[in-house]
Amino acid sequence: MWSLQVHDFRNVPETPESRSVTEVSRETGINYQTIKNWIKKYETGTFDDVSTESCPRFLTAKEKYQLLFDAAGLKEDERGGFLRERGIHSEHLVIWDQELREMIEKKPDPKDQELKALRKKNKELEKELLRKEKALAEAAALLVLKKKLDALTKEHEDA
């Protein structure tokens, strides 16, 4: 069954932007009490700031390679501590090793080169087409002006 949490809204803490925690909770979908706990931890200085830099998902290929290199030089019993310090699992090393090997072994595909050449040619053709469309529009404008001038001069001669 669904349960409704009742809060004392008389003493609602404010966020740095002067918005109530309740408002932020509704907006983000994060539980009211979770946000209050985060604020309390932040105010006491015990909030662990987990940045995306430490997340294995956001490491660059160079960083992954360095971690693989460092881990390879360790003994099996030392590797666990090394991985824990960096917040990664042994499976990450296996996956990264495979990814890096695939990047190294990947040969240029002739289809990729052909596609690149076709895209370049397409871009050049589009540029040329645009230039010709502009020239055609200019010629049409000049033709319209010439007809108007001829009509004006003919009317002037008739008069």
mmCIF file of C-alpha atoms in Angstrom:
data_model
loop_
_atom_site.group_PDB
_atom_site.id
_atom_site.type_symbol
_atom_site.label_atom_id
_atom_site.label_comp_id
_atom_site.label_asym_id
_atom_site.label_seq_id
_atom_site.Cartn_x
_atom_site.Cartn_y
_atom_site.Cartn_z
ATOM 1 C CA MET A 1 0.000 0.000 0.000
ATOM 2 C CA TRP A 2 1.025 3.595 -0.540
ATOM 3 C CA SER A 3 1.968 5.586 2.506
ATOM 4 C CA LEU A 4 1.928 9.322 2.881
ATOM 5 C CA GLN A 5 4.718 11.017 4.763
ATOM 6 C CA VAL A 6 3.634 13.961 6.857
ATOM 7 C CA HIS A 7 6.213 16.661 7.550
ATOM 8 C CA ASP A 8 6.249 19.660 9.821
ATOM 9 C CA PHE A 9 6.281 22.480 7.244
ATOM 10 C CA ARG A 10 6.528 25.275 9.813
ATOM 11 C CA ASN A 11 10.298 24.931 10.048
ATOM 12 C CA VAL A 12 11.188 23.993 6.473
ATOM 13 C CA PRO A 13 14.904 24.411 5.757
ATOM 14 C CA GLU A 14 15.854 26.506 2.757
ATOM 15 C CA THR A 15 18.271 25.634 -0.033
ATOM 16 C CA PRO A 16 21.033 28.083 -1.036
ATOM 17 C CA GLU A 17 18.718 29.490 -3.721
ATOM 18 C CA SER A 18 16.119 30.233 -1.002
ATOM 19 C CA ARG A 19 13.838 27.478 -2.224
ATOM 20 C CA SER A 20 12.304 25.088 0.237
ATOM 21 C CA VAL A 21 13.507 21.528 0.451
ATOM 22 C CA THR A 22 9.930 20.458 -0.225
ATOM 23 C CA GLU A 23 9.948 22.359 -3.505
ATOM 24 C CA VAL A 24 13.289 20.884 -4.538
ATOM 25 C CA SER A 25 12.076 17.433 -3.521
ATOM 26 C CA ARG A 26 8.981 17.712 -5.687
ATOM 27 C CA GLU A 27 10.943 19.145 -8.605
ATOM 28 C CA THR A 28 13.685 16.504 -8.611
ATOM 29 C CA GLY A 29 11.727 13.517 -7.332
ATOM 30 C CA ILE A 30 14.271 12.989 -4.543
ATOM 31 C CA ASN A 31 12.842 12.094 -1.153
ATOM 32 C CA TYR A 32 12.447 15.038 1.247
ATOM 33 C CA GLN A 33 14.303 13.274 4.054
ATOM 34 C CA THR A 34 17.198 12.341 1.759
ATOM 35 C CA ILE A 35 17.735 15.995 0.871
ATOM 36 C CA LYS A 36 17.533 16.984 4.555
ATOM 37 C CA ASN A 37 20.156 14.346 5.374
ATOM 38 C CA TRP A 38 22.424 15.675 2.614
ATOM 39 C CA ILE A 39 22.078 19.221 3.949
ATOM 40 C CA LYS A 40 22.874 18.047 7.471
ATOM 41 C CA LYS A 41 25.943 16.146 6.271
ATOM 42 C CA TYR A 42 27.061 19.154 4.241
ATOM 43 C CA GLU A 43 26.693 21.500 7.204
ATOM 44 C CA THR A 44 28.681 19.162 9.470
ATOM 45 C CA GLY A 45 31.344 18.629 6.810
ATOM 46 C CA THR A 46 30.760 14.885 6.548
ATOM 47 C CA PHE A 47 29.232 14.917 3.073
ATOM 48 C CA ASP A 48 31.319 12.797 0.719
ATOM 49 C CA ASP A 49 31.525 14.659 -2.568
ATOM 50 C CA VAL A 50 31.563 11.897 -5.167
ATOM 51 C CA SER A 51 32.570 13.644 -8.340
ATOM 52 C CA THR A 52 32.207 12.228 -11.819
ATOM 53 C CA GLU A 53 35.988 12.350 -12.191
ATOM 54 C CA SER A 54 36.335 9.337 -9.922
ATOM 55 C CA CYS A 55 33.636 7.355 -11.711
ATOM 56 C CA PRO A 56 35.134 4.694 -14.014
ATOM 57 C CA ARG A 57 32.591 5.546 -16.688
ATOM 58 C CA PHE A 58 34.124 9.004 -17.182
ATOM 59 C CA LEU A 59 37.769 7.995 -17.467
ATOM 60 C CA THR A 60 39.608 8.763 -20.685
ATOM 61 C CA ALA A 61 41.345 6.090 -22.723
ATOM 62 C CA LYS A 62 44.680 7.423 -21.474
ATOM 63 C CA GLU A 63 43.579 7.151 -17.828
ATOM 64 C CA LYS A 64 42.252 3.630 -18.405
ATOM 65 C CA TYR A 65 45.522 2.625 -20.027
ATOM 66 C CA GLN A 66 47.498 4.047 -17.078
ATOM 67 C CA LEU A 67 45.327 2.127 -14.600
ATOM 68 C CA LEU A 68 45.763 -1.073 -16.623
ATOM 69 C CA PHE A 69 49.514 -0.513 -16.726
ATOM 70 C CA ASP A 70 49.704 0.196 -12.989
ATOM 71 C CA ALA A 71 47.527 -2.802 -12.101
ATOM 72 C CA ALA A 72 49.552 -5.131 -14.313
ATOM 73 C CA GLY A 73 52.672 -4.346 -12.310
ATOM 74 C CA LEU A 74 51.068 -5.368 -9.018
ATOM 75 C CA LYS A 75 50.930 -8.757 -7.360
ATOM 76 C CA GLU A 76 47.504 -10.373 -7.037
ATOM 77 C CA ASP A 77 47.234 -9.637 -3.297
ATOM 78 C CA GLU A 78 48.116 -5.944 -3.844
ATOM 79 C CA ARG A 79 45.691 -5.460 -6.718
ATOM 80 C CA GLY A 80 42.547 -5.541 -4.540
ATOM 81 C CA GLY A 81 43.652 -2.587 -2.444
ATOM 82 C CA PHE A 82 44.766 -0.706 -5.550
ATOM 83 C CA LEU A 83 41.341 -1.169 -7.152
ATOM 84 C CA ARG A 84 39.441 -0.216 -3.989
ATOM 85 C CA GLU A 85 41.453 3.002 -3.611
ATOM 86 C CA ARG A 86 40.417 4.030 -7.100
ATOM 87 C CA GLY A 87 36.811 2.852 -6.857
ATOM 88 C CA ILE A 88 37.034 0.335 -9.671
ATOM 89 C CA HIS A 89 36.437 -3.389 -10.000
ATOM 90 C CA SER A 90 38.572 -6.058 -11.599
ATOM 91 C CA GLU A 91 35.912 -6.389 -14.312
ATOM 92 C CA HIS A 92 36.692 -2.823 -15.363
ATOM 93 C CA LEU A 93 40.274 -3.835 -16.067
ATOM 94 C CA VAL A 94 39.139 -6.732 -18.262
ATOM 95 C CA ILE A 95 36.698 -4.540 -20.203
ATOM 96 C CA TRP A 96 39.210 -1.700 -20.640
ATOM 97 C CA ASP A 97 41.889 -4.113 -21.784
ATOM 98 C CA GLN A 98 39.513 -5.434 -24.438
ATOM 99 C CA GLU A 99 38.451 -1.918 -25.493
ATOM 100 C CA LEU A 100 42.040 -0.735 -25.841
ATOM 101 C CA ARG A 101 43.051 -3.820 -27.801
ATOM 102 C CA GLU A 102 40.136 -3.286 -30.191
ATOM 103 C CA MET A 103 41.117 0.357 -30.673
ATOM 104 C CA ILE A 104 44.689 -0.638 -31.469
ATOM 105 C CA GLU A 105 43.740 -3.500 -33.766
ATOM 106 C CA LYS A 106 41.037 -1.581 -35.601
ATOM 107 C CA LYS A 107 42.131 -1.152 -39.181
ATOM 108 C CA PRO A 108 40.784 1.634 -41.322
ATOM 109 C CA ASP A 109 37.739 0.288 -43.109
ATOM 110 C CA PRO A 110 37.597 1.117 -46.838
ATOM 111 C CA LYS A 111 33.878 1.791 -46.402
ATOM 112 C CA ASP A 112 34.671 4.445 -43.782
ATOM 113 C CA GLN A 113 37.085 6.134 -46.166
ATOM 114 C CA GLU A 114 34.557 5.951 -48.995
ATOM 115 C CA LEU A 115 31.853 7.387 -46.746
ATOM 116 C CA LYS A 116 34.167 10.216 -45.712
ATOM 117 C CA ALA A 117 34.953 10.994 -49.368
ATOM 118 C CA LEU A 118 31.250 10.949 -50.276
ATOM 119 C CA ARG A 119 30.397 13.288 -47.410
ATOM 120 C CA LYS A 120 33.114 15.692 -48.531
ATOM 121 C CA LYS A 121 31.877 15.604 -52.124
ATOM 122 C CA ASN A 122 28.279 16.087 -50.944
ATOM 123 C CA LYS A 123 29.316 19.132 -48.935
ATOM 124 C CA GLU A 124 31.123 20.596 -51.951
ATOM 125 C CA LEU A 125 28.106 19.962 -54.202
ATOM 126 C CA GLU A 126 25.752 21.584 -51.703
ATOM 127 C CA LYS A 127 28.037 24.609 -51.549
ATOM 128 C CA GLU A 128 28.115 24.829 -55.362
ATOM 129 C CA LEU A 129 24.335 24.424 -55.559
ATOM 130 C CA LEU A 130 23.845 27.248 -53.078
ATOM 131 C CA ARG A 131 26.176 29.482 -55.109
ATOM 132 C CA LYS A 132 24.269 28.687 -58.311
ATOM 133 C CA GLU A 133 20.895 29.279 -56.631
ATOM 134 C CA LYS A 134 22.098 32.712 -55.546
ATOM 135 C CA ALA A 135 23.328 33.491 -59.078
ATOM 136 C CA LEU A 136 20.003 32.330 -60.548
ATOM 137 C CA ALA A 137 18.055 34.500 -58.114
ATOM 138 C CA GLU A 138 20.225 37.476 -59.044
ATOM 139 C CA ALA A 139 19.704 36.818 -62.760
ATOM 140 C CA ALA A 140 15.943 36.560 -62.242
ATOM 141 C CA ALA A 141 15.939 39.851 -60.354
ATOM 142 C CA LEU A 142 17.923 41.516 -63.132
ATOM 143 C CA LEU A 143 15.518 40.136 -65.736
ATOM 144 C CA VAL A 144 12.526 41.509 -63.836
ATOM 145 C CA LEU A 145 14.222 44.911 -63.559
ATOM 146 C CA LYS A 146 15.077 44.868 -67.287
ATOM 147 C CA LYS A 147 11.435 44.143 -68.170
ATOM 148 C CA LYS A 148 10.274 46.985 -65.929
ATOM 149 C CA LEU A 149 12.823 49.324 -67.486
ATOM 150 C CA ASP A 150 11.743 48.300 -70.995
ATOM 151 C CA ALA A 151 8.104 48.851 -70.048
ATOM 152 C CA LEU A 152 8.893 52.289 -68.612
ATOM 153 C CA THR A 153 10.950 53.358 -71.608
ATOM 154 C CA LYS A 154 8.240 52.106 -74.007
ATOM 155 C CA GLU A 155 5.597 54.100 -72.108
ATOM 156 C CA HIS A 156 7.883 57.127 -72.169
ATOM 157 C CA GLU A 157 8.405 56.830 -75.940
ATOM 158 C CA ASP A 158 4.663 56.416 -76.563
ATOM 159 C CA ALA A 159 3.867 59.542 -74.684
#
